mmCIF file of C-alpha atoms in Angstrom:
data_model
loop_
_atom_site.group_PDB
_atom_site.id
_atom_site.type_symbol
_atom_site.label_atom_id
_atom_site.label_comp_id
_atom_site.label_asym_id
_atom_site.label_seq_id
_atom_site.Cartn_x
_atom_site.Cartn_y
_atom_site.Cartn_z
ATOM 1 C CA UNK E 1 21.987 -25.530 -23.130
ATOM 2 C CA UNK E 2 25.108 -25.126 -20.709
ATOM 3 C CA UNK E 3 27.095 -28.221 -20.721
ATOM 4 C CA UNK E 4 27.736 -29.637 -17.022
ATOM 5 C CA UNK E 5 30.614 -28.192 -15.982
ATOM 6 C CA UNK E 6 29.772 -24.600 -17.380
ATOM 7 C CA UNK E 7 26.305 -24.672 -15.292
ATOM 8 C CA UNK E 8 28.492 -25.676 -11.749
ATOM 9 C CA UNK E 9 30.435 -22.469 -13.099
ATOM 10 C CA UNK E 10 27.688 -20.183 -13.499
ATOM 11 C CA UNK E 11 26.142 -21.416 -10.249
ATOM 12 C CA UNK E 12 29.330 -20.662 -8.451
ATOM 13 C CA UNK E 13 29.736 -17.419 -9.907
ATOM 14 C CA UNK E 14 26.595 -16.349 -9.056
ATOM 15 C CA UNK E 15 26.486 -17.534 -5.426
ATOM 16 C CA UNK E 16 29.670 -15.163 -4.598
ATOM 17 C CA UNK E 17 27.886 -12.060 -6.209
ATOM 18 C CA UNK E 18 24.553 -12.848 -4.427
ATOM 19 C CA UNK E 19 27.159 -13.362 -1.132
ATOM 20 C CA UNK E 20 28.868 -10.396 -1.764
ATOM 21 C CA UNK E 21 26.110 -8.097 -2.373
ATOM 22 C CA UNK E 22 24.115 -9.457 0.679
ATOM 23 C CA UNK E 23 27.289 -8.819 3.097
ATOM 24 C CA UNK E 24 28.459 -5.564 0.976
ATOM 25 C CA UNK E 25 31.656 -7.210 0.223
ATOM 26 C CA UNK E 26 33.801 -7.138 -3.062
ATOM 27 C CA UNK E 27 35.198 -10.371 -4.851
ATOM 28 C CA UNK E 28 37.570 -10.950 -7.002
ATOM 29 C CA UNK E 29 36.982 -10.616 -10.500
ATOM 30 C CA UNK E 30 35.063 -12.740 -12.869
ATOM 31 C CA UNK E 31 37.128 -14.702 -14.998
ATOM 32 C CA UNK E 32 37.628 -13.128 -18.515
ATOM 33 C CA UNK E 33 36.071 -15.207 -20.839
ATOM 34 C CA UNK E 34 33.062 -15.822 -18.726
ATOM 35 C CA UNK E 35 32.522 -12.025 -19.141
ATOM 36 C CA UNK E 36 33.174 -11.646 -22.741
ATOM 37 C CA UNK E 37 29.602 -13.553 -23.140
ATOM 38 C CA UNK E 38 27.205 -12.054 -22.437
ATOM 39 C CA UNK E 39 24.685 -14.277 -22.487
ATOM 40 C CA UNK E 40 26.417 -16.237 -19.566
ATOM 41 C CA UNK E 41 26.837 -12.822 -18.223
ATOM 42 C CA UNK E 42 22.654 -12.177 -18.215
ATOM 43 C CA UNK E 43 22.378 -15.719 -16.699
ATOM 44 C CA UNK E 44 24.669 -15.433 -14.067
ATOM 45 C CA UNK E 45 23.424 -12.198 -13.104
ATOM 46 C CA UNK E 46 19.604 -13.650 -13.143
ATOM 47 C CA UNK E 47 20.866 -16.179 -10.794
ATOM 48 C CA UNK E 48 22.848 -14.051 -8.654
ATOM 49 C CA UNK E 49 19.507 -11.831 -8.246
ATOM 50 C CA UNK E 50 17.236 -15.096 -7.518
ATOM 51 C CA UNK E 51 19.593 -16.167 -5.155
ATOM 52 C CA UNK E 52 19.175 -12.521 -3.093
ATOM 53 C CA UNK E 53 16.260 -13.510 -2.293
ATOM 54 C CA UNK E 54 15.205 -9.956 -2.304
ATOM 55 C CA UNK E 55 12.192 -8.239 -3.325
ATOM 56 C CA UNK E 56 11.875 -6.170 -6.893
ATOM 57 C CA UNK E 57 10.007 -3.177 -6.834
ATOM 58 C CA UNK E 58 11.127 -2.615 -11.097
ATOM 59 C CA UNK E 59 14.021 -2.199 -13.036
ATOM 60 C CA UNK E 60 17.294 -0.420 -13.697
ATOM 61 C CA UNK E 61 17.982 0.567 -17.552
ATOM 62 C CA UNK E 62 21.829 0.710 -17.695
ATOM 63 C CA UNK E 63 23.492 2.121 -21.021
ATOM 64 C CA UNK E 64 21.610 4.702 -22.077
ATOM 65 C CA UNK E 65 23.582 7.225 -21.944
ATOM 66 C CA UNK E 66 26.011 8.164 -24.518
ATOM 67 C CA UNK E 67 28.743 8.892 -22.471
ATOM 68 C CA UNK E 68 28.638 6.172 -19.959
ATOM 69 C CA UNK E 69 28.219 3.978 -22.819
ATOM 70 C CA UNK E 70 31.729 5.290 -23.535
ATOM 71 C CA UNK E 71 32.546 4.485 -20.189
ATOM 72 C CA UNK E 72 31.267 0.969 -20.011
ATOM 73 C CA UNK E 73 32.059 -0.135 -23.937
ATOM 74 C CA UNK E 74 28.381 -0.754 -24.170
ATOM 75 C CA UNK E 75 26.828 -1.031 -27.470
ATOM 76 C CA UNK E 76 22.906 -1.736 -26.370
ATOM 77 C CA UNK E 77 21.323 -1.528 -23.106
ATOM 78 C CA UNK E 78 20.648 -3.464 -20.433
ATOM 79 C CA UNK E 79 18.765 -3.682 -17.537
ATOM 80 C CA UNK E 80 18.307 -5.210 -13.733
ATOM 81 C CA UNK E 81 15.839 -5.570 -11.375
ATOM 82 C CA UNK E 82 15.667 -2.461 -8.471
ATOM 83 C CA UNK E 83 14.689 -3.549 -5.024
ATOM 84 C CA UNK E 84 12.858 -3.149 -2.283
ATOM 85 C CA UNK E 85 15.801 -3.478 0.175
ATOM 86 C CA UNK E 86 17.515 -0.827 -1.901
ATOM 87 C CA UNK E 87 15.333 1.816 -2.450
ATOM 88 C CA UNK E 88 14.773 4.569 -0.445
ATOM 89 C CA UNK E 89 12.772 8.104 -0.114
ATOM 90 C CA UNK E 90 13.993 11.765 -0.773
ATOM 91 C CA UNK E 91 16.673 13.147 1.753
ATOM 92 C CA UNK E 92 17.808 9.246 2.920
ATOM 93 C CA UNK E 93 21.348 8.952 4.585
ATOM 94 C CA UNK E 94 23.224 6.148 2.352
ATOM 95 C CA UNK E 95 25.970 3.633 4.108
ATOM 96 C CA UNK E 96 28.518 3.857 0.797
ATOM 97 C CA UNK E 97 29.622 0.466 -0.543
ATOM 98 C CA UNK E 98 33.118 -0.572 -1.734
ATOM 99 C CA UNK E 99 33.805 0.063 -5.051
ATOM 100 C CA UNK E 100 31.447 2.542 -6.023
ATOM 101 C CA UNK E 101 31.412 4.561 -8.634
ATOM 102 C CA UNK E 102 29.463 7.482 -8.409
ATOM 103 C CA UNK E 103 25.733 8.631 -8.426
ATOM 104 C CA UNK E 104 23.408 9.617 -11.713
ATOM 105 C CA UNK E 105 20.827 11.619 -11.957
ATOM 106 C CA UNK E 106 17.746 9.825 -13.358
ATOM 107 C CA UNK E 107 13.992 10.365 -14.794
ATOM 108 C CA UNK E 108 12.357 7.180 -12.930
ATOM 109 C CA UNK E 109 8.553 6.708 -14.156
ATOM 110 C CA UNK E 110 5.867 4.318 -11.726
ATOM 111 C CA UNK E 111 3.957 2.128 -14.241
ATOM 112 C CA UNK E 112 0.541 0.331 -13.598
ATOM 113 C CA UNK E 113 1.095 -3.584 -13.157
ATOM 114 C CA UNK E 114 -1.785 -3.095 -15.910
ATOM 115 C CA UNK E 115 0.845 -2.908 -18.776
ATOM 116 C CA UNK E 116 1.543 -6.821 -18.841
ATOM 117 C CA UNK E 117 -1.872 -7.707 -19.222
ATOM 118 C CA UNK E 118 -1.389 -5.704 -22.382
ATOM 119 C CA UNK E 119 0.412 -6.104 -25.387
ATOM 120 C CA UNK E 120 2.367 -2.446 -25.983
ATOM 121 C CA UNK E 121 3.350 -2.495 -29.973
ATOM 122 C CA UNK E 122 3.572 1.588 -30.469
ATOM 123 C CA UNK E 123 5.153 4.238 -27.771
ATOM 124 C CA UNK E 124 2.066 6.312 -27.253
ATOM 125 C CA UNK E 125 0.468 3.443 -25.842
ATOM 126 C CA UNK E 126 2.573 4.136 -22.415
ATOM 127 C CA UNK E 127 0.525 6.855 -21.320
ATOM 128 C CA UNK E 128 -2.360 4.625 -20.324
ATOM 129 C CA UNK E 129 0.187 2.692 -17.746
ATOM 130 C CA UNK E 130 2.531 5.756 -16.501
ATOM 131 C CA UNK E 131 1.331 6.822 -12.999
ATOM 132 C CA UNK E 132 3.361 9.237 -12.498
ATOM 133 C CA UNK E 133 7.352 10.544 -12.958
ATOM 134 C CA UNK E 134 9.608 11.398 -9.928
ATOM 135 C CA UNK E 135 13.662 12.774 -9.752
ATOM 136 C CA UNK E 136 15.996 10.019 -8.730
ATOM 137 C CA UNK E 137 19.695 9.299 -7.697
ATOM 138 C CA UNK E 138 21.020 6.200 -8.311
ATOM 139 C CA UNK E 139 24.701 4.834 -6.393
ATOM 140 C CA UNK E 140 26.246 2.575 -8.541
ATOM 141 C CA UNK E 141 29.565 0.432 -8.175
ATOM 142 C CA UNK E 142 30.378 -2.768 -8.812
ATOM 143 C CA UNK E 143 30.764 -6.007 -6.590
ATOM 144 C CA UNK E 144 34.183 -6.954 -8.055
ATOM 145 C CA UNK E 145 37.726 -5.866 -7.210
ATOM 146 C CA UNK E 146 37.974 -3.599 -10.627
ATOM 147 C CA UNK E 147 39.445 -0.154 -11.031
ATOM 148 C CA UNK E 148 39.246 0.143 -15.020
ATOM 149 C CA UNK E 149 36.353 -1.405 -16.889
ATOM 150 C CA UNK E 150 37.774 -3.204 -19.585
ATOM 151 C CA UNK E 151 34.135 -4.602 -21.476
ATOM 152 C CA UNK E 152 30.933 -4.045 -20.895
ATOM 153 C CA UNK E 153 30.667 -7.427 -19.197
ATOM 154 C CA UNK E 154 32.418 -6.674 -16.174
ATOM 155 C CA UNK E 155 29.645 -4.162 -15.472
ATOM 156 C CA UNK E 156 26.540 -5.939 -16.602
ATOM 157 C CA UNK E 157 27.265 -9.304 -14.631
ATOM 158 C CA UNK E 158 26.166 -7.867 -11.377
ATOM 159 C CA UNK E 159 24.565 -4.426 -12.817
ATOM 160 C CA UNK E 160 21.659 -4.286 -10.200
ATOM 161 C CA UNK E 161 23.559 -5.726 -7.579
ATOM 162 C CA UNK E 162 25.098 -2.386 -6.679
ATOM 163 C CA UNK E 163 22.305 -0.185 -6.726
ATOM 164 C CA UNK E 164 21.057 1.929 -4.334
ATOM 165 C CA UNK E 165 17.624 4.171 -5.326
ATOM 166 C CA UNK E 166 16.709 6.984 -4.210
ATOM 167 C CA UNK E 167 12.838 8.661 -5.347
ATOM 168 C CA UNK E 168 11.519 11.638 -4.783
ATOM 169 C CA UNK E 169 8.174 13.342 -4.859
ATOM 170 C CA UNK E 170 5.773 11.466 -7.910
ATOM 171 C CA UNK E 171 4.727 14.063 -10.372
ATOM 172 C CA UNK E 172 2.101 13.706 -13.150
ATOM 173 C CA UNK E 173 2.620 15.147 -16.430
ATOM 174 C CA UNK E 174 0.050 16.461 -19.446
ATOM 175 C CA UNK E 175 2.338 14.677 -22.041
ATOM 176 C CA UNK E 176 5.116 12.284 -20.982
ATOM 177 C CA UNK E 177 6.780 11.726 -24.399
ATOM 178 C CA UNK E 178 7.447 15.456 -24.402
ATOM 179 C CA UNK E 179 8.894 16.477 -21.325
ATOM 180 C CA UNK E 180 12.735 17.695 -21.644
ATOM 181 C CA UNK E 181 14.417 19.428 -18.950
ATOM 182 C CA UNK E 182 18.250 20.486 -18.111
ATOM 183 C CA UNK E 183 19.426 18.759 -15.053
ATOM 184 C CA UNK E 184 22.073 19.387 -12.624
ATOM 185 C CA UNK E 185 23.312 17.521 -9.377
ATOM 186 C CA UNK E 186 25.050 19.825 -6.950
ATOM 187 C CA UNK E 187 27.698 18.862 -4.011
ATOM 188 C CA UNK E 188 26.497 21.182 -1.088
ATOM 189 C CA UNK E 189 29.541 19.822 0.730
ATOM 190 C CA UNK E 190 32.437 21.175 -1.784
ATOM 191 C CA UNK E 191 29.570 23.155 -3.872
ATOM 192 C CA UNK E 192 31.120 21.613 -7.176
ATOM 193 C CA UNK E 193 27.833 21.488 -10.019
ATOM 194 C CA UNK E 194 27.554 18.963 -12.462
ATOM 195 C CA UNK E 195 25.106 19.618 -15.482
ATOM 196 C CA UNK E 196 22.964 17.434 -17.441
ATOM 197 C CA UNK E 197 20.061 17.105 -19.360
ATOM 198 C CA UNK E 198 16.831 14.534 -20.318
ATOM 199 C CA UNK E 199 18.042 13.891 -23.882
ATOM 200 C CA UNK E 200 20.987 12.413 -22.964
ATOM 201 C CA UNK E 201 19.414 9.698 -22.154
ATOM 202 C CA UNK E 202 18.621 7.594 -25.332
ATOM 203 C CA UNK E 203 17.130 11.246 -26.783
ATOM 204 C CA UNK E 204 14.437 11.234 -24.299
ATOM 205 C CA UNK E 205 14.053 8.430 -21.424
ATOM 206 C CA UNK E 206 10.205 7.683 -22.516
ATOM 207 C CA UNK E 207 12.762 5.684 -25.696
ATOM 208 C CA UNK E 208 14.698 3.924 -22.640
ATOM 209 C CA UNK E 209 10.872 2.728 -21.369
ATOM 210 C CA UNK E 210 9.348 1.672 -24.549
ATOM 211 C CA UNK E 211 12.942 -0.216 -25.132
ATOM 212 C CA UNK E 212 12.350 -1.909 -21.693
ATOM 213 C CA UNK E 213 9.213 -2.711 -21.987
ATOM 214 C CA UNK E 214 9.590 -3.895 -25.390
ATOM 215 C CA UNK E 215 12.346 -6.149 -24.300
ATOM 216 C CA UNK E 216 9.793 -7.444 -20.822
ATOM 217 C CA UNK E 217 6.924 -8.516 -23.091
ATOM 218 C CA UNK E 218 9.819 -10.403 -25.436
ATOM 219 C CA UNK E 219 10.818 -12.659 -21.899
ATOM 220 C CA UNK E 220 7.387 -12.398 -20.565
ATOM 221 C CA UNK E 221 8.577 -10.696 -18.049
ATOM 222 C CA UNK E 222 6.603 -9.701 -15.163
ATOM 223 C CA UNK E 223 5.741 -8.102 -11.751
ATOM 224 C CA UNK E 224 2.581 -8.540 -9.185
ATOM 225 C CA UNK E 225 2.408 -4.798 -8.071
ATOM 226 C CA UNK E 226 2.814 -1.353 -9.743
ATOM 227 C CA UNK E 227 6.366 -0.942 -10.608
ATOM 228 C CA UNK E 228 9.408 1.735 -10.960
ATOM 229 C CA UNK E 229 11.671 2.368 -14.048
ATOM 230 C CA UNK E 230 14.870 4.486 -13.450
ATOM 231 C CA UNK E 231 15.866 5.244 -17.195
ATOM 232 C CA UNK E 232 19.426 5.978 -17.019
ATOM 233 C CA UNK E 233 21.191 8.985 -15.870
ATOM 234 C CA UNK E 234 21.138 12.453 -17.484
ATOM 235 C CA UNK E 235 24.108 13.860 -16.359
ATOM 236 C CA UNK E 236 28.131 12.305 -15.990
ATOM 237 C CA UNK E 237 28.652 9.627 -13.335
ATOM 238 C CA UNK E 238 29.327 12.083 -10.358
ATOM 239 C CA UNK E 239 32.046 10.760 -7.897
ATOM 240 C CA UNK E 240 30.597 10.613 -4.072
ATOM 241 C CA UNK E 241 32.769 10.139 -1.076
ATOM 242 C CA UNK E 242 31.670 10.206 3.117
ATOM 243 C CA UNK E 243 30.513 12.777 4.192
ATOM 244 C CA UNK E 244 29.202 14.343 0.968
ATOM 245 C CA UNK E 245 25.397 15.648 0.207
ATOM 246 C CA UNK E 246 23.917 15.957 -3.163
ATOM 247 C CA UNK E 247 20.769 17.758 -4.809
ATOM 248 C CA UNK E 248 19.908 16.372 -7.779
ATOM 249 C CA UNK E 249 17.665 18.692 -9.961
ATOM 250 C CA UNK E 250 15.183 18.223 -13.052
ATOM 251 C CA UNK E 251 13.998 21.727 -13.952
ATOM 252 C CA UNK E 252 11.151 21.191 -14.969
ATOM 253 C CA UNK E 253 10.098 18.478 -12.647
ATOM 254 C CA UNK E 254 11.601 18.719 -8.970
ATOM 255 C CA UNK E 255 14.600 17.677 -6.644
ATOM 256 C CA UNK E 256 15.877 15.111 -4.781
ATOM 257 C CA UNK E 257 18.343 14.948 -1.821
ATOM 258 C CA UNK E 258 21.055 12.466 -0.357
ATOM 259 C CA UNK E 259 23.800 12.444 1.595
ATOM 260 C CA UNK E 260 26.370 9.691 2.576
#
């Protein structure tokens, strides 16, 4: 239980991101010790999402990746709703929002609604709720005046706040658990390549969905409609500016397009 004062706090806190986010604004940021717990940092973040009043369409997986573990001095994952309002189809024209950091790369699967009626104790069980598997790019940022991340907190407390999603084409596959495929995002503006690949993320992103939805059925966490999960990205966080266009590929898979 949060004692009085520490609930007005959290409130607060979370008003300014939900604010912020709504009028694609930065704030300043959150004070330290609020962000070295992270269990105030989940809450506020829940809150700040509630208070969006938007409309989740699935969920972001956030540290899966080795190197932007590094990056974000993560030492488990996390995750955040996606939404409606934020999500968008292949070759979409993004509006860039302050702060950002870059775009990934990502394997993002559609799952049947099916899976919470269901209780999912081994991995192989997924293939009876995966629809289908699509190419994605993913702008992140943050909603905070920070240049250098200094914990994985600063991050986390308004990881889904940022995100923009962009799907591609869905794609069925004979055997989910097995797909790997080299990845690469290319700037067509300044024709600079950036290579990746599927095991980067958490070995193989099927791991980063059976972690998720290991971690849903724990909170009894739930959605009313088929969902998406973007798994983390597979390549470096690429840096985007105006004007730029990207094409994100998945071998194996297909491509996706945006440009800012």
């Amino acid at each position: 239980m949060f004692s009085k004062d520490l609930f007005k706090k959290i409130n607060l806190l979370s008003s300014s991101l939900a604010r912020a986010r709504k009028k694609n604004i930065l704030i300043n940021p959150l004070p330290t010790y609020i962000l070295k717990n992270l269990n105030l940092v989940k809450q506020i973040r829940y809150f700040a999402e509630a208070k969006l009043e938007w409309h989740p369409v699935g969920f972001k997986i956030g540290g899966t990746n080795q190197e932007i573990m590094k990056l974000l001095k993560a030492k488990n994952p996390f995750y955040s709703y996606l939404f409606k309002e934020q999500t968008f189809n292949n070759k979409k024209r993004l509006k860039l929002s302050p702060n950002t950091f870059g775009i990934e790369l990502e394997i993002a699967y559609k799952i049947s609604k099916k899976i919470f009626q269901n209780k999912v104790k081994k991995k192989k069980q997924l293939k009876n709720f995966i629809c289908g598997v699509t190419p994605a790019i993913e702008l992140v940022g943050l909603r905070q005046k920070i240049k250098k991340i200094q914990h994985v907190g600063q991050p986390m407390v308004d990881f889904g706040l940022n995100i923009s999603f962009v799907k591609s084409k869905l794609y069925k596959l004979k055997d989910f658990s097995k797909f790997t495929s080299k990845t690469k995002i290319t700037n067509l503006k300044n024709k600079k390549i950036y290579f990746g690949h599927t095991k980067n993320v958490m070995g193989n992103p099927i791991n980063a969905l059976y972690w998720l939805v290991q971690e849903l059925q724990k909170k009894d966490i739930s959605l009313d409609n088929d969902f998406w999960v973007s798994t983390g990205s597979t390549t470096s966080i690429v840096p985007v500016k105006k004007g730029d266009k990207f094409l994100g590929e998945i071998f194996k898979l297909g491509k996706v397009k945006v440009n800012f």
